Amino acid sequence: MFARMVTLQLGPGQLAATQKIANAQDPIVRALPGFQSLTWLHNETAGEYGSFSLWDTREHATAVGGVGDLQLSDELKEALAERPRVQIFEVAVAET
């Protein structure tokens, strides 16, 4: 299993715009091959927004990359201080 963490530094006051994007992207991402789970994140005070998702394989976690790129640039182009940070992690499960 692989985790995909995406973070955006937008500054405070962008929650409504990011919620609009999340609402549009959520059903698309959930329908992609290898999808397991998706959580949307925000820290309004720090102006950080993002998502955390779990995927069957690294390839699945990487393939989701193009889904939001155009919408992000259209909706938040002026607010983006830098490109979104994307990290892929292999998930280690503790043995019980």
Short mmCIF file of N, CA and C in Angstrom, two decimals:
data_model
loop_
_atom_site.label_atom_id
_atom_site.label_comp_id
_atom_site.label_asym_id
_atom_site.label_seq_id
_atom_site.Cartn_x
_atom_site.Cartn_y
_atom_site.Cartn_z
N MET A 1 0.85 -1.17 0.00
CA MET A 1 0.00 0.00 0.00
C MET A 1 0.90 1.24 0.00
N PHE A 2 0.41 2.31 -0.67
CA PHE A 2 1.17 3.55 -0.76
C PHE A 2 0.30 4.74 -0.40
N ALA A 3 0.91 5.70 0.26
CA ALA A 3 0.23 6.93 0.66
C ALA A 3 0.72 8.07 -0.23
N ARG A 4 -0.20 8.94 -0.56
CA ARG A 4 0.11 10.14 -1.35
C ARG A 4 -0.31 11.35 -0.52
N MET A 5 0.65 12.21 -0.22
CA MET A 5 0.40 13.42 0.56
C MET A 5 0.66 14.61 -0.34
N VAL A 6 -0.37 15.48 -0.48
CA VAL A 6 -0.25 16.68 -1.28
C VAL A 6 -0.50 17.87 -0.37
N THR A 7 0.40 18.84 -0.36
CA THR A 7 0.21 20.05 0.44
C THR A 7 0.36 21.29 -0.44
N LEU A 8 -0.48 22.28 -0.14
CA LEU A 8 -0.48 23.56 -0.86
C LEU A 8 -0.30 24.68 0.14
N GLN A 9 0.57 25.59 -0.14
CA GLN A 9 0.75 26.79 0.69
C GLN A 9 0.04 27.92 -0.02
N LEU A 10 -1.14 28.32 0.51
CA LEU A 10 -1.95 29.33 -0.16
C LEU A 10 -2.14 30.59 0.66
N GLY A 11 -1.87 30.51 1.94
CA GLY A 11 -2.16 31.64 2.81
C GLY A 11 -3.57 31.51 3.36
N PRO A 12 -3.85 32.23 4.45
CA PRO A 12 -5.18 32.16 5.07
C PRO A 12 -6.28 32.65 4.14
N GLY A 13 -7.49 32.18 4.40
CA GLY A 13 -8.65 32.67 3.67
C GLY A 13 -8.97 31.95 2.38
N GLN A 14 -8.37 30.81 2.13
CA GLN A 14 -8.60 30.07 0.89
C GLN A 14 -9.44 28.81 1.09
N LEU A 15 -10.02 28.65 2.28
CA LEU A 15 -10.77 27.42 2.57
C LEU A 15 -11.93 27.22 1.61
N ALA A 16 -12.70 28.24 1.31
CA ALA A 16 -13.85 28.09 0.41
C ALA A 16 -13.40 27.63 -0.98
N ALA A 17 -12.32 28.19 -1.48
CA ALA A 17 -11.82 27.80 -2.81
C ALA A 17 -11.32 26.36 -2.80
N THR A 18 -10.61 25.97 -1.75
CA THR A 18 -10.10 24.60 -1.70
C THR A 18 -11.24 23.60 -1.47
N GLN A 19 -12.27 23.98 -0.74
CA GLN A 19 -13.42 23.08 -0.57
C GLN A 19 -14.14 22.87 -1.89
N LYS A 20 -14.22 23.90 -2.71
CA LYS A 20 -14.85 23.78 -4.02
C LYS A 20 -14.08 22.77 -4.88
N ILE A 21 -12.76 22.86 -4.85
CA ILE A 21 -11.92 21.94 -5.61
C ILE A 21 -12.07 20.52 -5.05
N ALA A 22 -12.04 20.38 -3.73
CA ALA A 22 -12.20 19.06 -3.11
C ALA A 22 -13.53 18.44 -3.50
N ASN A 23 -14.60 19.20 -3.48
CA ASN A 23 -15.92 18.68 -3.85
C ASN A 23 -15.94 18.20 -5.30
N ALA A 24 -15.25 18.90 -6.18
CA ALA A 24 -15.21 18.50 -7.59
C ALA A 24 -14.31 17.29 -7.82
N GLN A 25 -13.17 17.24 -7.13
CA GLN A 25 -12.19 16.18 -7.36
C GLN A 25 -12.51 14.90 -6.61
N ASP A 26 -13.17 14.98 -5.49
CA ASP A 26 -13.38 13.82 -4.63
C ASP A 26 -13.98 12.62 -5.38
N PRO A 27 -15.10 12.77 -6.08
CA PRO A 27 -15.67 11.59 -6.75
C PRO A 27 -14.79 11.07 -7.89
N ILE A 28 -14.03 11.96 -8.52
CA ILE A 28 -13.13 11.54 -9.61
C ILE A 28 -12.00 10.69 -9.04
N VAL A 29 -11.37 11.16 -7.97
CA VAL A 29 -10.26 10.44 -7.35
C VAL A 29 -10.73 9.09 -6.82
N ARG A 30 -11.88 9.06 -6.17
CA ARG A 30 -12.40 7.82 -5.59
C ARG A 30 -12.69 6.75 -6.64
N ALA A 31 -12.90 7.14 -7.89
CA ALA A 31 -13.20 6.19 -8.96
C ALA A 31 -11.94 5.66 -9.66
N LEU A 32 -10.78 6.17 -9.32
CA LEU A 32 -9.55 5.75 -10.00
C LEU A 32 -9.11 4.36 -9.55
N PRO A 33 -8.44 3.63 -10.45
CA PRO A 33 -7.94 2.29 -10.09
C PRO A 33 -6.97 2.37 -8.91
N GLY A 34 -7.08 1.41 -8.02
CA GLY A 34 -6.17 1.30 -6.88
C GLY A 34 -6.54 2.16 -5.69
N PHE A 35 -7.60 2.94 -5.80
CA PHE A 35 -8.01 3.83 -4.71
C PHE A 35 -8.41 3.04 -3.47
N GLN A 36 -7.98 3.54 -2.28
CA GLN A 36 -8.39 2.95 -1.01
C GLN A 36 -9.10 3.96 -0.12
N SER A 37 -8.50 5.14 0.07
CA SER A 37 -9.14 6.15 0.93
C SER A 37 -8.59 7.53 0.60
N LEU A 38 -9.37 8.56 1.02
CA LEU A 38 -8.98 9.95 0.75
C LEU A 38 -9.47 10.83 1.88
N THR A 39 -8.58 11.69 2.37
CA THR A 39 -8.91 12.66 3.41
C THR A 39 -8.40 14.01 2.96
N TRP A 40 -9.26 15.03 3.08
CA TRP A 40 -8.88 16.41 2.74
C TRP A 40 -8.45 17.11 4.03
N LEU A 41 -7.40 17.93 3.94
CA LEU A 41 -6.80 18.56 5.12
C LEU A 41 -6.75 20.08 4.96
N HIS A 42 -6.85 20.79 6.07
CA HIS A 42 -6.59 22.22 6.02
C HIS A 42 -6.17 22.75 7.39
N ASN A 43 -5.28 23.72 7.33
CA ASN A 43 -4.87 24.48 8.51
C ASN A 43 -5.06 25.93 8.10
N GLU A 44 -6.25 26.45 8.37
CA GLU A 44 -6.64 27.78 7.91
C GLU A 44 -5.71 28.85 8.46
N THR A 45 -5.29 28.72 9.71
CA THR A 45 -4.42 29.72 10.33
C THR A 45 -3.08 29.82 9.60
N ALA A 46 -2.51 28.66 9.26
CA ALA A 46 -1.22 28.64 8.56
C ALA A 46 -1.36 28.79 7.06
N GLY A 47 -2.60 28.66 6.55
CA GLY A 47 -2.81 28.77 5.11
C GLY A 47 -2.34 27.56 4.34
N GLU A 48 -2.32 26.39 5.00
CA GLU A 48 -1.90 25.15 4.35
C GLU A 48 -3.12 24.28 4.10
N TYR A 49 -3.15 23.67 2.93
CA TYR A 49 -4.26 22.84 2.51
C TYR A 49 -3.69 21.61 1.83
N GLY A 50 -4.46 20.53 1.78
CA GLY A 50 -3.94 19.37 1.09
C GLY A 50 -4.84 18.16 1.19
N SER A 51 -4.26 17.02 0.82
CA SER A 51 -4.98 15.75 0.87
C SER A 51 -4.03 14.63 1.22
N PHE A 52 -4.61 13.57 1.77
CA PHE A 52 -3.89 12.35 2.11
C PHE A 52 -4.70 11.20 1.55
N SER A 53 -4.10 10.40 0.69
CA SER A 53 -4.83 9.28 0.10
C SER A 53 -3.98 8.01 0.15
N LEU A 54 -4.68 6.88 0.15
CA LEU A 54 -4.03 5.57 0.15
C LEU A 54 -4.37 4.83 -1.14
N TRP A 55 -3.36 4.13 -1.67
CA TRP A 55 -3.47 3.47 -2.98
C TRP A 55 -2.86 2.08 -2.91
N ASP A 56 -3.30 1.20 -3.80
CA ASP A 56 -2.80 -0.18 -3.83
C ASP A 56 -1.32 -0.25 -4.19
N THR A 57 -0.89 0.53 -5.19
CA THR A 57 0.49 0.47 -5.67
C THR A 57 1.07 1.88 -5.83
N ARG A 58 2.39 1.95 -5.96
CA ARG A 58 3.06 3.23 -6.23
C ARG A 58 2.55 3.82 -7.55
N GLU A 59 2.35 2.96 -8.54
CA GLU A 59 1.88 3.42 -9.85
C GLU A 59 0.51 4.09 -9.72
N HIS A 60 -0.38 3.50 -8.94
CA HIS A 60 -1.70 4.10 -8.72
C HIS A 60 -1.55 5.46 -8.03
N ALA A 61 -0.72 5.53 -7.01
CA ALA A 61 -0.52 6.77 -6.25
C ALA A 61 0.07 7.87 -7.12
N THR A 62 0.92 7.50 -8.05
CA THR A 62 1.55 8.47 -8.94
C THR A 62 0.60 8.91 -10.07
N ALA A 63 -0.21 7.99 -10.56
CA ALA A 63 -1.09 8.28 -11.70
C ALA A 63 -2.15 9.32 -11.39
N VAL A 64 -2.53 9.46 -10.13
CA VAL A 64 -3.58 10.41 -9.76
C VAL A 64 -3.11 11.87 -9.93
N GLY A 65 -1.83 12.07 -10.15
CA GLY A 65 -1.25 13.41 -10.22
C GLY A 65 -1.90 14.39 -11.16
N GLY A 66 -2.34 13.97 -12.32
CA GLY A 66 -2.89 14.90 -13.29
C GLY A 66 -4.32 15.32 -13.06
N VAL A 67 -5.01 14.66 -12.14
CA VAL A 67 -6.45 14.92 -11.94
C VAL A 67 -6.74 16.36 -11.58
N GLY A 68 -5.99 16.93 -10.65
CA GLY A 68 -6.32 18.27 -10.17
C GLY A 68 -5.47 19.39 -10.71
N ASP A 69 -4.46 19.09 -11.50
CA ASP A 69 -3.52 20.12 -11.92
C ASP A 69 -4.19 21.30 -12.63
N LEU A 70 -5.03 21.04 -13.62
CA LEU A 70 -5.67 22.15 -14.35
C LEU A 70 -6.62 22.92 -13.48
N GLN A 71 -7.40 22.21 -12.68
CA GLN A 71 -8.36 22.89 -11.82
C GLN A 71 -7.65 23.74 -10.78
N LEU A 72 -6.56 23.25 -10.23
CA LEU A 72 -5.79 24.04 -9.27
C LEU A 72 -5.27 25.31 -9.91
N SER A 73 -4.74 25.19 -11.11
CA SER A 73 -4.17 26.38 -11.74
C SER A 73 -5.27 27.39 -12.08
N ASP A 74 -6.43 26.92 -12.46
CA ASP A 74 -7.53 27.83 -12.79
C ASP A 74 -8.10 28.49 -11.54
N GLU A 75 -8.40 27.72 -10.51
CA GLU A 75 -9.08 28.21 -9.32
C GLU A 75 -8.17 29.02 -8.39
N LEU A 76 -6.92 28.58 -8.25
CA LEU A 76 -6.06 29.17 -7.22
C LEU A 76 -4.75 29.72 -7.76
N LYS A 77 -4.69 29.93 -9.06
CA LYS A 77 -3.46 30.36 -9.72
C LYS A 77 -2.78 31.52 -9.01
N GLU A 78 -3.55 32.53 -8.65
CA GLU A 78 -2.96 33.72 -8.03
C GLU A 78 -2.57 33.48 -6.58
N ALA A 79 -3.22 32.55 -5.90
CA ALA A 79 -2.94 32.30 -4.49
C ALA A 79 -1.76 31.36 -4.28
N LEU A 80 -1.44 30.55 -5.27
CA LEU A 80 -0.35 29.58 -5.11
C LEU A 80 0.99 30.29 -4.98
N ALA A 81 1.62 30.13 -3.83
CA ALA A 81 2.95 30.70 -3.62
C ALA A 81 4.01 29.83 -4.30
N GLU A 82 3.72 28.55 -4.44
CA GLU A 82 4.64 27.59 -5.06
C GLU A 82 3.84 26.40 -5.54
N ARG A 83 4.48 25.56 -6.33
CA ARG A 83 3.79 24.36 -6.81
C ARG A 83 3.40 23.48 -5.62
N PRO A 84 2.30 22.74 -5.75
CA PRO A 84 1.93 21.81 -4.68
C PRO A 84 3.06 20.82 -4.42
N ARG A 85 3.24 20.48 -3.16
CA ARG A 85 4.25 19.49 -2.76
C ARG A 85 3.58 18.12 -2.72
N VAL A 86 4.12 17.19 -3.49
CA VAL A 86 3.57 15.83 -3.56
C VAL A 86 4.63 14.87 -3.05
N GLN A 87 4.22 14.03 -2.11
CA GLN A 87 5.10 13.00 -1.57
C GLN A 87 4.39 11.66 -1.63
N ILE A 88 5.13 10.63 -2.01
CA ILE A 88 4.60 9.27 -2.04
C ILE A 88 5.39 8.46 -1.01
N PHE A 89 4.67 7.75 -0.15
CA PHE A 89 5.28 6.94 0.90
C PHE A 89 4.80 5.50 0.79
N GLU A 90 5.68 4.56 1.00
CA GLU A 90 5.24 3.18 1.18
C GLU A 90 4.73 3.07 2.60
N VAL A 91 3.60 2.43 2.78
CA VAL A 91 2.99 2.31 4.10
C VAL A 91 3.50 1.05 4.78
N ALA A 92 4.04 1.23 5.97
CA ALA A 92 4.50 0.10 6.77
C ALA A 92 3.45 -0.18 7.83
N VAL A 93 3.03 -1.42 7.90
CA VAL A 93 2.00 -1.82 8.85
C VAL A 93 2.66 -2.58 9.98
N ALA A 94 2.39 -2.17 11.21
CA ALA A 94 2.97 -2.84 12.36
C ALA A 94 2.43 -4.26 12.49
N GLU A 95 3.30 -5.17 12.80
CA GLU A 95 2.87 -6.55 13.03
C GLU A 95 2.27 -6.67 14.41
N THR A 96 1.18 -7.41 14.50
CA THR A 96 0.55 -7.60 15.82
C THR A 96 0.65 -9.03 16.27
#
